[in-house]
Each structure stands twice: as structure tokens, then as C-alpha cells.
JSON list of C-alpha atoms in Angstrom, two decimals:
[
{"chain": "A", "resi": 1, "resn": "ALA", "atom": "CA", "xyz": [-0.04, -0.06, -0.02]},
{"chain": "A", "resi": 2, "resn": "ALA", "atom": "CA", "xyz": [1.17, 3.55, -0.68]},
{"chain": "A", "resi": 3, "resn": "GLY", "atom": "CA", "xyz": [2.60, 5.42, 2.15]},
{"chain": "A", "resi": 4, "resn": "VAL", "atom": "CA", "xyz": [3.50, 9.01, 3.09]},
{"chain": "A", "resi": 5, "resn": "ILE", "atom": "CA", "xyz": [6.62, 10.30, 1.14]},
{"chain": "A", "resi": 6, "resn": "GLN", "atom": "CA", "xyz": [8.99, 12.84, 2.50]},
{"chain": "A", "resi": 7, "resn": "SER", "atom": "CA", "xyz": [11.96, 14.32, 0.47]},
{"chain": "A", "resi": 8, "resn": "PRO", "atom": "CA", "xyz": [14.57, 14.91, 1.17]},
{"chain": "A", "resi": 9, "resn": "ARG", "atom": "CA", "xyz": [15.30, 12.15, 3.53]},
{"chain": "A", "resi": 10, "resn": "HIS", "atom": "CA", "xyz": [18.48, 14.00, 4.73]},
{"chain": "A", "resi": 11, "resn": "LEU", "atom": "CA", "xyz": [19.70, 17.58, 4.80]},
{"chain": "A", "resi": 12, "resn": "ILE", "atom": "CA", "xyz": [22.33, 19.53, 5.88]},
{"chain": "A", "resi": 13, "resn": "LYS", "atom": "CA", "xyz": [22.35, 23.35, 5.80]},
{"chain": "A", "resi": 14, "resn": "GLU", "atom": "CA", "xyz": [24.43, 25.98, 7.62]},
{"chain": "A", "resi": 15, "resn": "LYS", "atom": "CA", "xyz": [22.95, 28.42, 9.79]},
{"chain": "A", "resi": 16, "resn": "ARG", "atom": "CA", "xyz": [20.91, 31.62, 8.33]},
{"chain": "A", "resi": 17, "resn": "GLU", "atom": "CA", "xyz": [20.08, 29.29, 5.21]},
{"chain": "A", "resi": 18, "resn": "THR", "atom": "CA", "xyz": [16.82, 28.40, 4.04]},
{"chain": "A", "resi": 19, "resn": "ALA", "atom": "CA", "xyz": [15.15, 24.71, 3.79]},
{"chain": "A", "resi": 20, "resn": "THR", "atom": "CA", "xyz": [12.33, 23.01, 2.21]},
{"chain": "A", "resi": 21, "resn": "LEU", "atom": "CA", "xyz": [10.81, 19.78, 3.11]},
{"chain": "A", "resi": 22, "resn": "LYS", "atom": "CA", "xyz": [8.34, 18.05, 1.12]},
{"chain": "A", "resi": 23, "resn": "CYS", "atom": "CA", "xyz": [5.37, 15.77, 2.12]},
{"chain": "A", "resi": 24, "resn": "TYR", "atom": "CA", "xyz": [3.21, 13.57, -0.48]},
{"chain": "A", "resi": 25, "resn": "PRO", "atom": "CA", "xyz": [0.19, 12.35, 1.43]},
{"chain": "A", "resi": 26, "resn": "ILE", "atom": "CA", "xyz": [-1.48, 8.80, 0.98]},
{"chain": "A", "resi": 27, "resn": "PRO", "atom": "CA", "xyz": [-3.57, 9.19, -1.84]},
{"chain": "A", "resi": 28, "resn": "ARG", "atom": "CA", "xyz": [-7.14, 10.38, -0.99]},
{"chain": "A", "resi": 29, "resn": "HIS", "atom": "CA", "xyz": [-5.87, 11.69, 1.95]},
{"chain": "A", "resi": 30, "resn": "ASP", "atom": "CA", "xyz": [-7.16, 15.17, 2.71]},
{"chain": "A", "resi": 31, "resn": "THR", "atom": "CA", "xyz": [-5.31, 16.33, 6.01]},
{"chain": "A", "resi": 32, "resn": "VAL", "atom": "CA", "xyz": [-1.42, 16.77, 6.45]},
{"chain": "A", "resi": 33, "resn": "TYR", "atom": "CA", "xyz": [0.25, 17.45, 9.60]},
{"chain": "A", "resi": 34, "resn": "TRP", "atom": "CA", "xyz": [3.75, 18.52, 10.33]},
{"chain": "A", "resi": 35, "resn": "TYR", "atom": "CA", "xyz": [5.76, 17.36, 13.69]},
{"chain": "A", "resi": 36, "resn": "GLN", "atom": "CA", "xyz": [9.35, 18.20, 14.79]},
{"chain": "A", "resi": 37, "resn": "GLN", "atom": "CA", "xyz": [11.23, 15.61, 17.06]},
{"chain": "A", "resi": 38, "resn": "GLY", "atom": "CA", "xyz": [14.58, 17.03, 18.48]},
{"chain": "A", "resi": 39, "resn": "PRO", "atom": "CA", "xyz": [17.26, 14.68, 19.82]},
{"chain": "A", "resi": 40, "resn": "GLY", "atom": "CA", "xyz": [16.02, 12.77, 22.35]},
{"chain": "A", "resi": 41, "resn": "GLN", "atom": "CA", "xyz": [12.61, 14.28, 22.71]},
{"chain": "A", "resi": 42, "resn": "ASP", "atom": "CA", "xyz": [8.87, 13.47, 21.63]},
{"chain": "A", "resi": 43, "resn": "PRO", "atom": "CA", "xyz": [7.38, 14.51, 18.57]},
{"chain": "A", "resi": 44, "resn": "GLN", "atom": "CA", "xyz": [6.15, 18.13, 18.75]},
{"chain": "A", "resi": 45, "resn": "PHE", "atom": "CA", "xyz": [3.02, 19.17, 16.48]},
{"chain": "A", "resi": 46, "resn": "LEU", "atom": "CA", "xyz": [3.85, 22.26, 14.22]},
{"chain": "A", "resi": 47, "resn": "ILE", "atom": "CA", "xyz": [0.83, 22.79, 11.81]},
{"chain": "A", "resi": 48, "resn": "SER", "atom": "CA", "xyz": [-1.87, 21.02, 9.85]},
{"chain": "A", "resi": 49, "resn": "PHE", "atom": "CA", "xyz": [-3.75, 21.45, 6.88]},
{"chain": "A", "resi": 50, "resn": "TYR", "atom": "CA", "xyz": [-7.19, 20.14, 5.77]},
{"chain": "A", "resi": 51, "resn": "GLU", "atom": "CA", "xyz": [-8.64, 20.59, 2.45]},
{"chain": "A", "resi": 52, "resn": "LYS", "atom": "CA", "xyz": [-5.49, 22.97, 1.55]},
{"chain": "A", "resi": 53, "resn": "MET", "atom": "CA", "xyz": [-6.57, 25.32, 4.37]},
{"chain": "A", "resi": 54, "resn": "GLN", "atom": "CA", "xyz": [-4.61, 25.59, 7.79]},
{"chain": "A", "resi": 55, "resn": "SER", "atom": "CA", "xyz": [-6.57, 23.62, 10.26]},
{"chain": "A", "resi": 56, "resn": "ASP", "atom": "CA", "xyz": [-4.18, 24.02, 13.68]},
{"chain": "A", "resi": 57, "resn": "LYS", "atom": "CA", "xyz": [-1.16, 25.54, 14.43]},
{"chain": "A", "resi": 58, "resn": "GLY", "atom": "CA", "xyz": [1.29, 24.31, 17.22]},
{"chain": "A", "resi": 59, "resn": "SER", "atom": "CA", "xyz": [4.90, 25.61, 18.36]},
{"chain": "A", "resi": 60, "resn": "ILE", "atom": "CA", "xyz": [5.75, 26.54, 14.97]},
{"chain": "A", "resi": 61, "resn": "PRO", "atom": "CA", "xyz": [8.31, 29.51, 14.96]},
{"chain": "A", "resi": 62, "resn": "ASP", "atom": "CA", "xyz": [7.62, 32.41, 13.00]},
{"chain": "A", "resi": 63, "resn": "ARG", "atom": "CA", "xyz": [10.62, 31.57, 10.57]},
{"chain": "A", "resi": 64, "resn": "PHE", "atom": "CA", "xyz": [8.47, 28.63, 9.53]},
{"chain": "A", "resi": 65, "resn": "SER", "atom": "CA", "xyz": [5.64, 28.61, 7.00]},
{"chain": "A", "resi": 66, "resn": "ALA", "atom": "CA", "xyz": [3.73, 25.73, 5.44]},
{"chain": "A", "resi": 67, "resn": "GLN", "atom": "CA", "xyz": [1.14, 25.24, 2.75]},
{"chain": "A", "resi": 68, "resn": "GLN", "atom": "CA", "xyz": [-0.79, 22.50, 1.21]},
{"chain": "A", "resi": 69, "resn": "PHE", "atom": "CA", "xyz": [-1.20, 22.74, -2.62]},
{"chain": "A", "resi": 70, "resn": "SER", "atom": "CA", "xyz": [-4.06, 21.48, -5.05]},
{"chain": "A", "resi": 71, "resn": "ASP", "atom": "CA", "xyz": [-2.64, 18.11, -5.42]},
{"chain": "A", "resi": 72, "resn": "TYR", "atom": "CA", "xyz": [-2.51, 17.80, -1.65]},
{"chain": "A", "resi": 73, "resn": "HIS", "atom": "CA", "xyz": [1.32, 17.77, -1.21]},
{"chain": "A", "resi": 74, "resn": "SER", "atom": "CA", "xyz": [2.69, 20.04, 1.60]},
{"chain": "A", "resi": 75, "resn": "GLU", "atom": "CA", "xyz": [5.92, 21.87, 1.93]},
{"chain": "A", "resi": 76, "resn": "LEU", "atom": "CA", "xyz": [7.40, 23.20, 5.04]},
{"chain": "A", "resi": 77, "resn": "ASN", "atom": "CA", "xyz": [9.67, 26.15, 4.49]},
{"chain": "A", "resi": 78, "resn": "MET", "atom": "CA", "xyz": [12.34, 27.11, 6.78]},
{"chain": "A", "resi": 79, "resn": "SER", "atom": "CA", "xyz": [14.21, 30.38, 7.02]},
{"chain": "A", "resi": 80, "resn": "SER", "atom": "CA", "xyz": [17.00, 31.95, 8.97]},
{"chain": "A", "resi": 81, "resn": "LEU", "atom": "CA", "xyz": [17.86, 28.33, 10.18]},
{"chain": "A", "resi": 82, "resn": "GLU", "atom": "CA", "xyz": [19.43, 28.03, 13.72]},
{"chain": "A", "resi": 83, "resn": "LEU", "atom": "CA", "xyz": [21.65, 25.36, 15.20]},
{"chain": "A", "resi": 84, "resn": "GLY", "atom": "CA", "xyz": [18.25, 24.43, 17.29]},
{"chain": "A", "resi": 85, "resn": "ASP", "atom": "CA", "xyz": [16.21, 23.55, 14.22]},
{"chain": "A", "resi": 86, "resn": "SER", "atom": "CA", "xyz": [18.33, 20.40, 13.90]},
{"chain": "A", "resi": 87, "resn": "ALA", "atom": "CA", "xyz": [15.76, 17.60, 14.12]},
{"chain": "A", "resi": 88, "resn": "LEU", "atom": "CA", "xyz": [13.69, 15.05, 12.59]},
{"chain": "A", "resi": 89, "resn": "TYR", "atom": "CA", "xyz": [10.71, 16.40, 10.64]},
{"chain": "A", "resi": 90, "resn": "PHE", "atom": "CA", "xyz": [7.69, 14.09, 10.10]},
{"chain": "A", "resi": 91, "resn": "CYS", "atom": "CA", "xyz": [4.79, 14.34, 8.24]},
{"chain": "A", "resi": 92, "resn": "ALA", "atom": "CA", "xyz": [1.74, 12.62, 8.61]},
{"chain": "A", "resi": 93, "resn": "SER", "atom": "CA", "xyz": [-1.62, 12.43, 6.50]},
{"chain": "A", "resi": 94, "resn": "SER", "atom": "CA", "xyz": [-5.00, 11.19, 7.44]},
{"chain": "A", "resi": 95, "resn": "PHE", "atom": "CA", "xyz": [-8.62, 10.60, 6.10]},
{"chain": "A", "resi": 96, "resn": "LEU", "atom": "CA", "xyz": [-10.83, 11.11, 9.10]},
{"chain": "A", "resi": 97, "resn": "ASN", "atom": "CA", "xyz": [-8.57, 10.25, 12.15]},
{"chain": "A", "resi": 98, "resn": "GLU", "atom": "CA", "xyz": [-5.90, 7.85, 11.83]},
{"chain": "A", "resi": 99, "resn": "GLN", "atom": "CA", "xyz": [-2.48, 9.35, 11.03]},
{"chain": "A", "resi": 100, "resn": "PHE", "atom": "CA", "xyz": [0.15, 7.85, 8.96]},
{"chain": "A", "resi": 101, "resn": "PHE", "atom": "CA", "xyz": [3.43, 9.16, 9.34]},
{"chain": "A", "resi": 102, "resn": "GLY", "atom": "CA", "xyz": [6.28, 9.30, 6.58]},
{"chain": "A", "resi": 103, "resn": "PRO", "atom": "CA", "xyz": [9.95, 8.11, 7.33]},
{"chain": "A", "resi": 104, "resn": "GLY", "atom": "CA", "xyz": [10.94, 11.63, 8.34]},
{"chain": "A", "resi": 105, "resn": "THR", "atom": "CA", "xyz": [13.58, 14.09, 6.86]},
{"chain": "A", "resi": 106, "resn": "ARG", "atom": "CA", "xyz": [16.57, 14.48, 9.18]},
{"chain": "A", "resi": 107, "resn": "LEU", "atom": "CA", "xyz": [17.90, 18.37, 9.18]},
{"chain": "A", "resi": 108, "resn": "THR", "atom": "CA", "xyz": [21.26, 19.04, 10.40]},
{"chain": "A", "resi": 109, "resn": "VAL", "atom": "CA", "xyz": [21.90, 22.60, 10.84]},
{"chain": "A", "resi": 110, "resn": "LEU", "atom": "CA", "xyz": [25.80, 23.32, 11.11]},
{"chain": "B", "resi": 1, "resn": "ASP", "atom": "CA", "xyz": [-6.84, 16.94, 25.24]},
{"chain": "B", "resi": 2, "resn": "ALA", "atom": "CA", "xyz": [-6.70, 15.07, 28.21]},
{"chain": "B", "resi": 3, "resn": "LYS", "atom": "CA", "xyz": [-3.22, 14.20, 30.04]},
{"chain": "B", "resi": 4, "resn": "THR", "atom": "CA", "xyz": [-2.13, 10.69, 30.28]},
{"chain": "B", "resi": 5, "resn": "THR", "atom": "CA", "xyz": [0.54, 8.95, 32.46]},
{"chain": "B", "resi": 6, "resn": "GLN", "atom": "CA", "xyz": [2.65, 6.08, 31.48]},
{"chain": "B", "resi": 7, "resn": "PRO", "atom": "CA", "xyz": [5.45, 4.06, 33.20]},
{"chain": "B", "resi": 8, "resn": "PRO", "atom": "CA", "xyz": [8.55, 5.00, 31.32]},
{"chain": "B", "resi": 9, "resn": "SER", "atom": "CA", "xyz": [10.06, 1.81, 30.70]},
{"chain": "B", "resi": 10, "resn": "MET", "atom": "CA", "xyz": [9.02, -1.71, 30.86]},
{"chain": "B", "resi": 11, "resn": "ASP", "atom": "CA", "xyz": [10.92, -5.05, 30.14]},
{"chain": "B", "resi": 12, "resn": "CYS", "atom": "CA", "xyz": [9.13, -8.20, 28.26]},
{"chain": "B", "resi": 13, "resn": "ALA", "atom": "CA", "xyz": [10.59, -11.69, 27.31]},
{"chain": "B", "resi": 14, "resn": "GLU", "atom": "CA", "xyz": [10.24, -12.56, 23.79]},
{"chain": "B", "resi": 15, "resn": "GLY", "atom": "CA", "xyz": [7.18, -14.39, 23.12]},
{"chain": "B", "resi": 16, "resn": "ARG", "atom": "CA", "xyz": [5.11, -13.37, 26.25]},
{"chain": "B", "resi": 17, "resn": "ALA", "atom": "CA", "xyz": [2.59, -10.85, 26.10]},
{"chain": "B", "resi": 18, "resn": "ALA", "atom": "CA", "xyz": [3.54, -7.27, 26.91]},
{"chain": "B", "resi": 19, "resn": "ASN", "atom": "CA", "xyz": [0.61, -5.26, 28.70]},
{"chain": "B", "resi": 20, "resn": "LEU", "atom": "CA", "xyz": [1.44, -1.43, 28.58]},
{"chain": "B", "resi": 21, "resn": "PRO", "atom": "CA", "xyz": [-0.80, 0.56, 31.20]},
{"chain": "B", "resi": 22, "resn": "CYS", "atom": "CA", "xyz": [-1.99, 4.06, 30.87]},
{"chain": "B", "resi": 23, "resn": "ASN", "atom": "CA", "xyz": [-4.10, 6.50, 32.80]},
{"chain": "B", "resi": 24, "resn": "HIS", "atom": "CA", "xyz": [-6.17, 9.29, 31.48]},
{"chain": "B", "resi": 25, "resn": "SER", "atom": "CA", "xyz": [-8.31, 10.23, 34.40]},
{"chain": "B", "resi": 26, "resn": "THR", "atom": "CA", "xyz": [-9.47, 13.44, 33.10]},
{"chain": "B", "resi": 27, "resn": "ILE", "atom": "CA", "xyz": [-10.51, 11.85, 29.64]},
{"chain": "B", "resi": 28, "resn": "SER", "atom": "CA", "xyz": [-13.81, 13.54, 28.10]},
{"chain": "B", "resi": 29, "resn": "GLY", "atom": "CA", "xyz": [-16.74, 11.47, 27.10]},
{"chain": "B", "resi": 30, "resn": "ASN", "atom": "CA", "xyz": [-15.87, 12.54, 23.21]},
{"chain": "B", "resi": 31, "resn": "GLU", "atom": "CA", "xyz": [-12.24, 11.60, 23.40]},
{"chain": "B", "resi": 32, "resn": "TYR", "atom": "CA", "xyz": [-10.86, 8.32, 22.29]},
{"chain": "B", "resi": 33, "resn": "VAL", "atom": "CA", "xyz": [-7.88, 6.48, 23.40]},
{"chain": "B", "resi": 34, "resn": "TYR", "atom": "CA", "xyz": [-5.01, 5.90, 20.52]},
{"chain": "B", "resi": 35, "resn": "TRP", "atom": "CA", "xyz": [-1.99, 4.21, 20.81]},
{"chain": "B", "resi": 36, "resn": "TYR", "atom": "CA", "xyz": [0.98, 4.94, 18.49]},
{"chain": "B", "resi": 37, "resn": "ARG", "atom": "CA", "xyz": [4.78, 3.29, 18.71]},
{"chain": "B", "resi": 38, "resn": "GLN", "atom": "CA", "xyz": [7.90, 4.73, 17.70]},
{"chain": "B", "resi": 39, "resn": "ILE", "atom": "CA", "xyz": [10.83, 2.54, 16.65]},
{"chain": "B", "resi": 40, "resn": "HIS", "atom": "CA", "xyz": [14.02, 4.28, 16.75]},
{"chain": "B", "resi": 41, "resn": "SER", "atom": "CA", "xyz": [14.18, 7.18, 14.66]},
{"chain": "B", "resi": 42, "resn": "GLN", "atom": "CA", "xyz": [11.15, 5.86, 12.48]},
{"chain": "B", "resi": 43, "resn": "GLY", "atom": "CA", "xyz": [7.84, 7.79, 11.99]},
{"chain": "B", "resi": 44, "resn": "PRO", "atom": "CA", "xyz": [5.26, 6.88, 14.73]},
{"chain": "B", "resi": 45, "resn": "GLN", "atom": "CA", "xyz": [3.00, 3.80, 13.56]},
{"chain": "B", "resi": 46, "resn": "TYR", "atom": "CA", "xyz": [-0.53, 3.78, 14.50]},
{"chain": "B", "resi": 47, "resn": "ILE", "atom": "CA", "xyz": [-1.31, 0.84, 16.53]},
{"chain": "B", "resi": 48, "resn": "ILE", "atom": "CA", "xyz": [-5.17, 1.10, 17.63]},
{"chain": "B", "resi": 49, "resn": "HIS", "atom": "CA", "xyz": [-7.74, 3.42, 19.05]},
{"chain": "B", "resi": 50, "resn": "GLY", "atom": "CA", "xyz": [-11.04, 3.01, 20.92]},
{"chain": "B", "resi": 51, "resn": "LEU", "atom": "CA", "xyz": [-13.85, 4.73, 22.55]},
{"chain": "B", "resi": 52, "resn": "LYS", "atom": "CA", "xyz": [-15.11, 2.80, 25.40]},
{"chain": "B", "resi": 53, "resn": "ASN", "atom": "CA", "xyz": [-15.29, -1.01, 24.20]},
{"chain": "B", "resi": 54, "resn": "ASN", "atom": "CA", "xyz": [-12.37, -3.17, 23.93]},
{"chain": "B", "resi": 55, "resn": "GLU", "atom": "CA", "xyz": [-10.72, -3.41, 20.53]},
{"chain": "B", "resi": 56, "resn": "THR", "atom": "CA", "xyz": [-8.61, -5.95, 18.70]},
{"chain": "B", "resi": 57, "resn": "ASN", "atom": "CA", "xyz": [-6.80, -5.82, 15.46]},
{"chain": "B", "resi": 58, "resn": "GLU", "atom": "CA", "xyz": [-3.94, -7.83, 13.96]},
{"chain": "B", "resi": 59, "resn": "MET", "atom": "CA", "xyz": [-1.42, -5.84, 16.05]},
{"chain": "B", "resi": 60, "resn": "ALA", "atom": "CA", "xyz": [-2.69, -5.78, 19.42]},
{"chain": "B", "resi": 61, "resn": "SER", "atom": "CA", "xyz": [-5.60, -5.36, 21.89]},
{"chain": "B", "resi": 62, "resn": "LEU", "atom": "CA", "xyz": [-6.94, -2.35, 23.96]},
{"chain": "B", "resi": 63, "resn": "ILE", "atom": "CA", "xyz": [-8.70, -2.89, 26.86]},
{"chain": "B", "resi": 64, "resn": "ILE", "atom": "CA", "xyz": [-10.27, 0.31, 28.28]},
{"chain": "B", "resi": 65, "resn": "THR", "atom": "CA", "xyz": [-11.74, 0.26, 32.14]},
{"chain": "B", "resi": 66, "resn": "GLU", "atom": "CA", "xyz": [-15.45, 0.75, 32.44]},
{"chain": "B", "resi": 67, "resn": "ASP", "atom": "CA", "xyz": [-15.03, 4.43, 33.88]},
{"chain": "B", "resi": 68, "resn": "ARG", "atom": "CA", "xyz": [-12.42, 4.85, 31.04]},
{"chain": "B", "resi": 69, "resn": "LYS", "atom": "CA", "xyz": [-10.04, 6.26, 33.20]},
{"chain": "B", "resi": 70, "resn": "SER", "atom": "CA", "xyz": [-7.35, 3.95, 32.35]},
{"chain": "B", "resi": 71, "resn": "SER", "atom": "CA", "xyz": [-6.43, 1.52, 29.48]},
{"chain": "B", "resi": 72, "resn": "THR", "atom": "CA", "xyz": [-4.03, -1.13, 28.74]},
{"chain": "B", "resi": 73, "resn": "LEU", "atom": "CA", "xyz": [-2.53, -2.08, 25.67]},
{"chain": "B", "resi": 74, "resn": "ILE", "atom": "CA", "xyz": [-1.70, -5.74, 25.10]},
{"chain": "B", "resi": 75, "resn": "LEU", "atom": "CA", "xyz": [0.91, -6.87, 22.43]},
{"chain": "B", "resi": 76, "resn": "PRO", "atom": "CA", "xyz": [0.10, -11.05, 22.46]},
{"chain": "B", "resi": 77, "resn": "HIS", "atom": "CA", "xyz": [3.24, -12.46, 21.67]},
{"chain": "B", "resi": 78, "resn": "ALA", "atom": "CA", "xyz": [5.89, -9.84, 21.68]},
{"chain": "B", "resi": 79, "resn": "THR", "atom": "CA", "xyz": [9.03, -10.07, 19.32]},
{"chain": "B", "resi": 80, "resn": "LEU", "atom": "CA", "xyz": [12.34, -8.16, 19.28]},
{"chain": "B", "resi": 81, "resn": "ARG", "atom": "CA", "xyz": [10.75, -5.90, 16.45]},
{"chain": "B", "resi": 82, "resn": "ASP", "atom": "CA", "xyz": [8.16, -4.70, 19.10]},
{"chain": "B", "resi": 83, "resn": "THR", "atom": "CA", "xyz": [11.02, -2.86, 21.00]},
{"chain": "B", "resi": 84, "resn": "ALA", "atom": "CA", "xyz": [10.05, 0.72, 20.59]},
{"chain": "B", "resi": 85, "resn": "VAL", "atom": "CA", "xyz": [8.63, 4.04, 22.58]},
{"chain": "B", "resi": 86, "resn": "TYR", "atom": "CA", "xyz": [4.91, 3.34, 22.91]},
{"chain": "B", "resi": 87, "resn": "TYR", "atom": "CA", "xyz": [2.48, 6.39, 23.13]},
{"chain": "B", "resi": 88, "resn": "CYS", "atom": "CA", "xyz": [-0.99, 6.65, 24.84]},
{"chain": "B", "resi": 89, "resn": "ILE", "atom": "CA", "xyz": [-2.59, 9.76, 23.33]},
{"chain": "B", "resi": 90, "resn": "VAL", "atom": "CA", "xyz": [-6.06, 10.75, 24.24]},
{"chain": "B", "resi": 91, "resn": "ARG", "atom": "CA", "xyz": [-8.02, 12.98, 21.70]},
{"chain": "B", "resi": 92, "resn": "ALA", "atom": "CA", "xyz": [-11.29, 13.95, 20.05]},
{"chain": "B", "resi": 93, "resn": "GLN", "atom": "CA", "xyz": [-12.10, 13.19, 16.94]},
{"chain": "B", "resi": 94, "resn": "LEU", "atom": "CA", "xyz": [-12.87, 16.30, 14.55]},
{"chain": "B", "resi": 95, "resn": "GLU", "atom": "CA", "xyz": [-14.14, 16.67, 11.18]},
{"chain": "B", "resi": 96, "resn": "TYR", "atom": "CA", "xyz": [-11.02, 18.30, 9.79]},
{"chain": "B", "resi": 97, "resn": "GLY", "atom": "CA", "xyz": [-8.68, 15.88, 11.88]},
{"chain": "B", "resi": 98, "resn": "ASN", "atom": "CA", "xyz": [-6.78, 16.51, 15.18]},
{"chain": "B", "resi": 99, "resn": "LYS", "atom": "CA", "xyz": [-3.42, 16.74, 16.03]},
{"chain": "B", "resi": 100, "resn": "LEU", "atom": "CA", "xyz": [-1.52, 14.20, 18.23]},
{"chain": "B", "resi": 101, "resn": "VAL", "atom": "CA", "xyz": [-0.27, 15.54, 21.46]},
{"chain": "B", "resi": 102, "resn": "PHE", "atom": "CA", "xyz": [2.93, 13.28, 22.36]},
{"chain": "B", "resi": 103, "resn": "GLY", "atom": "CA", "xyz": [3.57, 13.01, 26.08]},
{"chain": "B", "resi": 104, "resn": "ALA", "atom": "CA", "xyz": [6.29, 10.77, 27.61]},
{"chain": "B", "resi": 105, "resn": "GLY", "atom": "CA", "xyz": [5.57, 7.21, 26.36]},
{"chain": "B", "resi": 106, "resn": "THR", "atom": "CA", "xyz": [6.98, 3.88, 27.53]},
{"chain": "B", "resi": 107, "resn": "ILE", "atom": "CA", "xyz": [9.95, 2.37, 26.22]},
{"chain": "B", "resi": 108, "resn": "LEU", "atom": "CA", "xyz": [9.34, -1.14, 25.68]},
{"chain": "B", "resi": 109, "resn": "ARG", "atom": "CA", "xyz": [12.38, -3.38, 25.68]},
{"chain": "B", "resi": 110, "resn": "VAL", "atom": "CA", "xyz": [11.73, -6.79, 24.44]},
{"chain": "B", "resi": 111, "resn": "LYS", "atom": "CA", "xyz": [14.19, -9.48, 25.46]},
{"chain": "B", "resi": 112, "resn": "SER", "atom": "CA", "xyz": [15.37, -12.84, 23.97]}
]
């Protein structure tokens, strides 16, 4: 069965650079979620989209923005990267309420 | 969303049942109990969820007490691949979906 696809899987950036993470949900899933997991921490909700509209917002820094496109894929844009942004970024998708997670993007900021 | 309390870690012998408890004494009537697990650095994996009746699927069983203040996830025959962090999450089901709030889960170590 098709799963959530995230790209890239690994990303290395310098401080103050920008990064774009992409998420392709499971076909027919209408909701996308973004989570951040720092080293040794539990996943933390960042933002979600339902039918291309922002549906909820968590502890997402102002330097980050996201959107969901007409084909339901989503992109997380991160600017002015800081060392503390180094983390695993997971995307999840759902139709109704069970969320299915992608393999994550590991972002390293040097 | 209601807060949950889980033991920080548990050990289980391979082939035996793993019983993971969760307390959610402030759960509301419209909130479901969800279980997810995360194998090291992989994306969290949905296991099972329920409202008030016991549930079973190919992965696990979920036992919810009658007052709904606690629940137990049961992995009937644990294998080494079940070693993971298990999260008990209580959340309402909304039309447009609802975020998962991960608390401190239980590290389950399955040993041979």
C-alpha cells in the first residue's frame, strides 16, 4: 500500500540558510500534519492543513511557514535556520482520524 | 486534550504478552484513546484506538476500563521487533482531523 513520502530524507544546511521539506500524503488523504522531533525528545506538533487550508497551529516558529497545494502535497519552508532547528521532521496524513506518518526528514544545521 | 500517564519503561520476554498501562483520569466523553509506537528514529506507527469498548486488530488489543480512566495495550506475543517507545494519546475526533499530542511514552524492551 502507498505510504506517506517525504523528501529529502536527509538535509544539511548552514546557519541562516533556508530549507524546504516536502510531503506527499497517501492518496485520497485530505489532511496533512507536520511534527518536529528534536534529539531525545518526543514529536511536537507544528501545523496541519485540511483541504488546503490551515486547520491547526502548534509551536511553529515564525521563521517557518507551510502550505498545502491543490494536489494535497505539502511543503514546510524554514528560513534563517538555527542550530536548534536540527531535528527529525515528520509529515503525517489522514482521512478522518488515523494518522499515518512518513519516514521523516533529518535536518542538520551546522 | 486529556493528559496521560505511562510508566517510563518496561521489559518483556520474547514470545510473552506485553501489557502496557496508561492512565487518563481526565478523559472527556468525546475523547478516544489512541496508541502509537515509534521504533528508533522511524515515523510513529498507528497501533489501535478505542472509545469505550475493547478493541482488537492484527497488531494488538486495547482494554479500556469501564470508567474510561485507564487502559491497557496488549501485544499478545512480543517479538524483538516490538522494541519501541509506545505512546498513549487521548484526543477528540474532529471533522478536519486533530493533532496528536505526544507525551512521555513507555520504552518497551523485548528481550530474548
